[in-house]
Amino acid sequence: MRVAAAGTARGSFTEVELFWREGIQEHWLRFGKPAASRILDRKRRVECYAAGQTFGFVRWASNDYGTIVSRFDVLLAVSEGEPVTRFPHVTPGAQVLLSVSGWRKVQRVFGLIDAIEALGIDPCDVAPDHWRHIHNRLIAAETPRGYSAARHRAWLARKALQS
């Protein structure tokens, strides 16, 4: 992993600020391959993603009464000047492929990610359309299709043709 230089232009990366305050507020990545990273202090760091990179961002918080925020989002970093969705802790923003709220839904998506990883496929490399499919099926209270090695090969072939 490359460490971002202090003078690195923000415009070339999508930056994700991660935060960890045990049991109170936790922002972390379920998956992602940052192009660069920098530590801000003991509890915070910034991960930088180049255009086209996909990452899974978890936001969780609790108070004296229990969990108050439980979110998981699969985001796609975009090039400078492309339209983005503004997103907390993500600068300048990203394209949202999947967004779920509530621990039960987050756990369900984590199970789907575990199944993808069991196939030997890195979630970072999964077809963006599959993340959108999961998002739409969960919103409709339906069961998403599984991701398969054949579907992944088809995605890689399509991606190669588009390059």
Short mmCIF file of C-alpha atoms in Angstrom, two decimals:
data_model
loop_
_atom_site.label_atom_id
_atom_site.label_comp_id
_atom_site.label_asym_id
_atom_site.label_seq_id
_atom_site.Cartn_x
_atom_site.Cartn_y
_atom_site.Cartn_z
CA MET A 1 0.00 0.00 0.00
CA ARG A 2 1.30 3.42 -0.93
CA VAL A 3 1.27 6.20 1.65
CA ALA A 4 -0.10 9.46 0.29
CA ALA A 5 2.30 12.35 0.30
CA ALA A 6 1.26 15.36 2.34
CA GLY A 7 0.83 17.41 -0.83
CA THR A 8 -1.18 14.84 -2.81
CA ALA A 9 -4.01 16.49 -4.72
CA ARG A 10 -7.37 15.45 -3.31
CA GLY A 11 -8.93 15.67 -6.79
CA SER A 12 -7.21 12.50 -7.94
CA PHE A 13 -8.65 10.33 -5.15
CA THR A 14 -11.87 9.58 -3.34
CA GLU A 15 -10.97 9.87 0.34
CA VAL A 16 -12.68 7.88 3.09
CA GLU A 17 -12.15 8.95 6.68
CA LEU A 18 -12.14 5.97 9.02
CA PHE A 19 -12.72 6.41 12.74
CA TRP A 20 -12.57 3.97 15.63
CA ARG A 21 -13.77 4.71 19.14
CA GLU A 22 -14.37 1.22 20.56
CA GLY A 23 -18.02 0.54 21.34
CA ILE A 24 -19.11 4.12 20.63
CA GLN A 25 -18.47 5.00 17.00
CA GLU A 26 -16.77 2.85 14.38
CA HIS A 27 -16.24 3.64 10.69
CA TRP A 28 -14.34 0.88 8.92
CA LEU A 29 -13.97 -0.91 5.59
CA ARG A 30 -15.42 -4.38 5.06
CA PHE A 31 -13.44 -4.59 1.83
CA GLY A 32 -11.36 -2.33 -0.38
CA LYS A 33 -7.86 -1.94 -1.79
CA PRO A 34 -6.83 1.65 -1.13
CA ALA A 35 -4.37 3.24 -3.54
CA ALA A 36 -2.97 5.32 -0.68
CA SER A 37 -3.45 5.77 3.06
CA ARG A 38 -2.49 8.28 5.72
CA ILE A 39 -2.85 8.24 9.48
CA LEU A 40 -4.36 11.37 11.02
CA ASP A 41 -4.09 10.31 14.67
CA ARG A 42 -4.54 7.21 16.85
CA LYS A 43 -8.25 6.96 16.10
CA ARG A 44 -8.51 8.27 12.55
CA ARG A 45 -7.00 7.54 9.18
CA VAL A 46 -7.83 8.35 5.57
CA GLU A 47 -7.94 5.70 2.83
CA CYS A 48 -7.70 6.96 -0.76
CA TYR A 49 -9.30 5.24 -3.76
CA ALA A 50 -8.62 5.85 -7.44
CA ALA A 51 -11.46 6.18 -9.94
CA GLY A 52 -13.11 2.84 -10.66
CA GLN A 53 -12.22 1.23 -7.31
CA THR A 54 -15.02 -0.30 -5.24
CA PHE A 55 -15.07 -0.45 -1.45
CA GLY A 56 -17.46 -1.47 1.34
CA PHE A 57 -17.87 1.16 4.07
CA VAL A 58 -19.36 0.36 7.49
CA ARG A 59 -20.67 3.04 9.86
CA TRP A 60 -21.80 2.01 13.32
CA ALA A 61 -22.55 4.02 16.45
CA SER A 62 -24.13 3.40 19.83
CA ASN A 63 -25.07 5.24 22.99
CA ASP A 64 -26.12 4.18 26.50
CA TYR A 65 -29.29 2.62 25.10
CA GLY A 66 -27.72 0.52 22.33
CA THR A 67 -27.01 0.78 18.62
CA ILE A 68 -28.21 4.02 17.04
CA VAL A 69 -26.58 3.73 13.57
CA SER A 70 -25.76 0.61 11.62
CA ARG A 71 -25.08 1.19 7.92
CA PHE A 72 -23.20 -0.52 5.13
CA ASP A 73 -22.56 0.97 1.73
CA VAL A 74 -20.76 -0.30 -1.34
CA LEU A 75 -19.31 2.73 -3.09
CA LEU A 76 -17.52 3.29 -6.38
CA ALA A 77 -14.82 5.97 -6.59
CA VAL A 78 -15.25 8.17 -9.66
CA SER A 79 -13.02 10.48 -11.68
CA GLU A 80 -12.77 14.17 -10.92
CA GLY A 81 -15.65 16.04 -12.53
CA GLU A 82 -17.99 13.03 -12.68
CA PRO A 83 -21.30 13.29 -10.82
CA VAL A 84 -21.20 11.89 -7.29
CA THR A 85 -23.53 11.34 -4.39
CA ARG A 86 -22.36 13.35 -1.39
CA PHE A 87 -21.73 10.95 1.42
CA PRO A 88 -20.68 11.39 5.08
CA HIS A 89 -16.93 10.83 5.58
CA VAL A 90 -16.35 10.35 1.83
CA THR A 91 -14.73 13.24 -0.05
CA PRO A 92 -15.77 14.44 -2.57
CA GLY A 93 -18.40 11.69 -2.75
CA ALA A 94 -18.90 8.47 -4.70
CA GLN A 95 -21.35 6.50 -6.77
CA VAL A 96 -23.55 4.45 -4.43
CA LEU A 97 -23.94 0.86 -5.61
CA LEU A 98 -25.59 -0.56 -2.47
CA SER A 99 -26.84 1.05 0.72
CA VAL A 100 -28.46 -0.70 3.68
CA SER A 101 -29.40 0.51 7.13
CA GLY A 102 -30.16 -1.56 10.21
CA TRP A 103 -28.02 -4.33 11.69
CA ARG A 104 -30.22 -7.16 10.36
CA LYS A 105 -29.81 -5.96 6.75
CA VAL A 106 -26.11 -5.24 7.25
CA GLN A 107 -25.58 -8.80 8.52
CA ARG A 108 -27.50 -10.18 5.54
CA VAL A 109 -25.23 -8.31 3.12
CA PHE A 110 -22.15 -9.46 5.07
CA GLY A 111 -23.38 -13.04 4.54
CA LEU A 112 -23.64 -12.41 0.79
CA ILE A 113 -20.11 -10.99 0.80
CA ASP A 114 -18.87 -14.05 2.71
CA ALA A 115 -20.41 -16.27 0.00
CA ILE A 116 -18.61 -14.28 -2.72
CA GLU A 117 -15.31 -14.61 -0.85
CA ALA A 118 -15.91 -18.36 -0.44
CA LEU A 119 -15.82 -18.57 -4.26
CA GLY A 120 -12.33 -17.06 -4.17
CA ILE A 121 -13.58 -13.76 -5.59
CA ASP A 122 -12.50 -10.47 -4.04
CA PRO A 123 -15.60 -8.31 -3.35
CA CYS A 124 -13.67 -5.34 -4.81
CA ASP A 125 -13.79 -7.06 -8.20
CA VAL A 126 -17.51 -7.96 -8.22
CA ALA A 127 -19.60 -6.47 -11.04
CA PRO A 128 -21.12 -3.12 -9.99
CA ASP A 129 -24.44 -4.35 -11.43
CA HIS A 130 -24.48 -7.15 -8.87
CA TRP A 131 -24.21 -4.70 -5.96
CA ARG A 132 -27.09 -2.69 -7.49
CA HIS A 133 -29.08 -5.91 -7.87
CA ILE A 134 -28.59 -6.76 -4.17
CA HIS A 135 -29.61 -3.22 -3.19
CA ASN A 136 -32.80 -3.33 -5.27
CA ARG A 137 -33.80 -6.83 -4.15
CA LEU A 138 -33.35 -5.96 -0.47
CA ILE A 139 -35.43 -2.80 -0.88
CA ALA A 140 -38.19 -4.95 -2.41
CA ALA A 141 -37.85 -7.48 0.46
CA GLU A 142 -36.80 -10.13 -2.06
CA THR A 143 -33.89 -12.58 -2.03
CA PRO A 144 -30.94 -11.48 -4.19
CA ARG A 145 -29.43 -13.84 -6.76
CA GLY A 146 -26.13 -15.34 -5.76
CA TYR A 147 -22.92 -14.31 -7.49
CA SER A 148 -21.19 -17.14 -9.34
CA ALA A 149 -17.82 -17.77 -10.91
CA ALA A 150 -19.54 -17.84 -14.33
CA ARG A 151 -21.19 -14.45 -13.70
CA HIS A 152 -17.83 -13.09 -12.57
CA ARG A 153 -16.07 -14.35 -15.72
CA ALA A 154 -18.79 -12.68 -17.81
CA TRP A 155 -18.23 -9.41 -15.93
CA LEU A 156 -14.46 -9.58 -16.45
CA ALA A 157 -14.97 -10.23 -20.20
CA ARG A 158 -17.39 -7.29 -20.46
CA LYS A 159 -14.98 -5.05 -18.57
CA ALA A 160 -12.12 -6.06 -20.89
CA LEU A 161 -14.25 -5.17 -23.93
CA GLN A 162 -15.08 -1.75 -22.47
CA SER A 163 -11.42 -0.88 -21.85
#
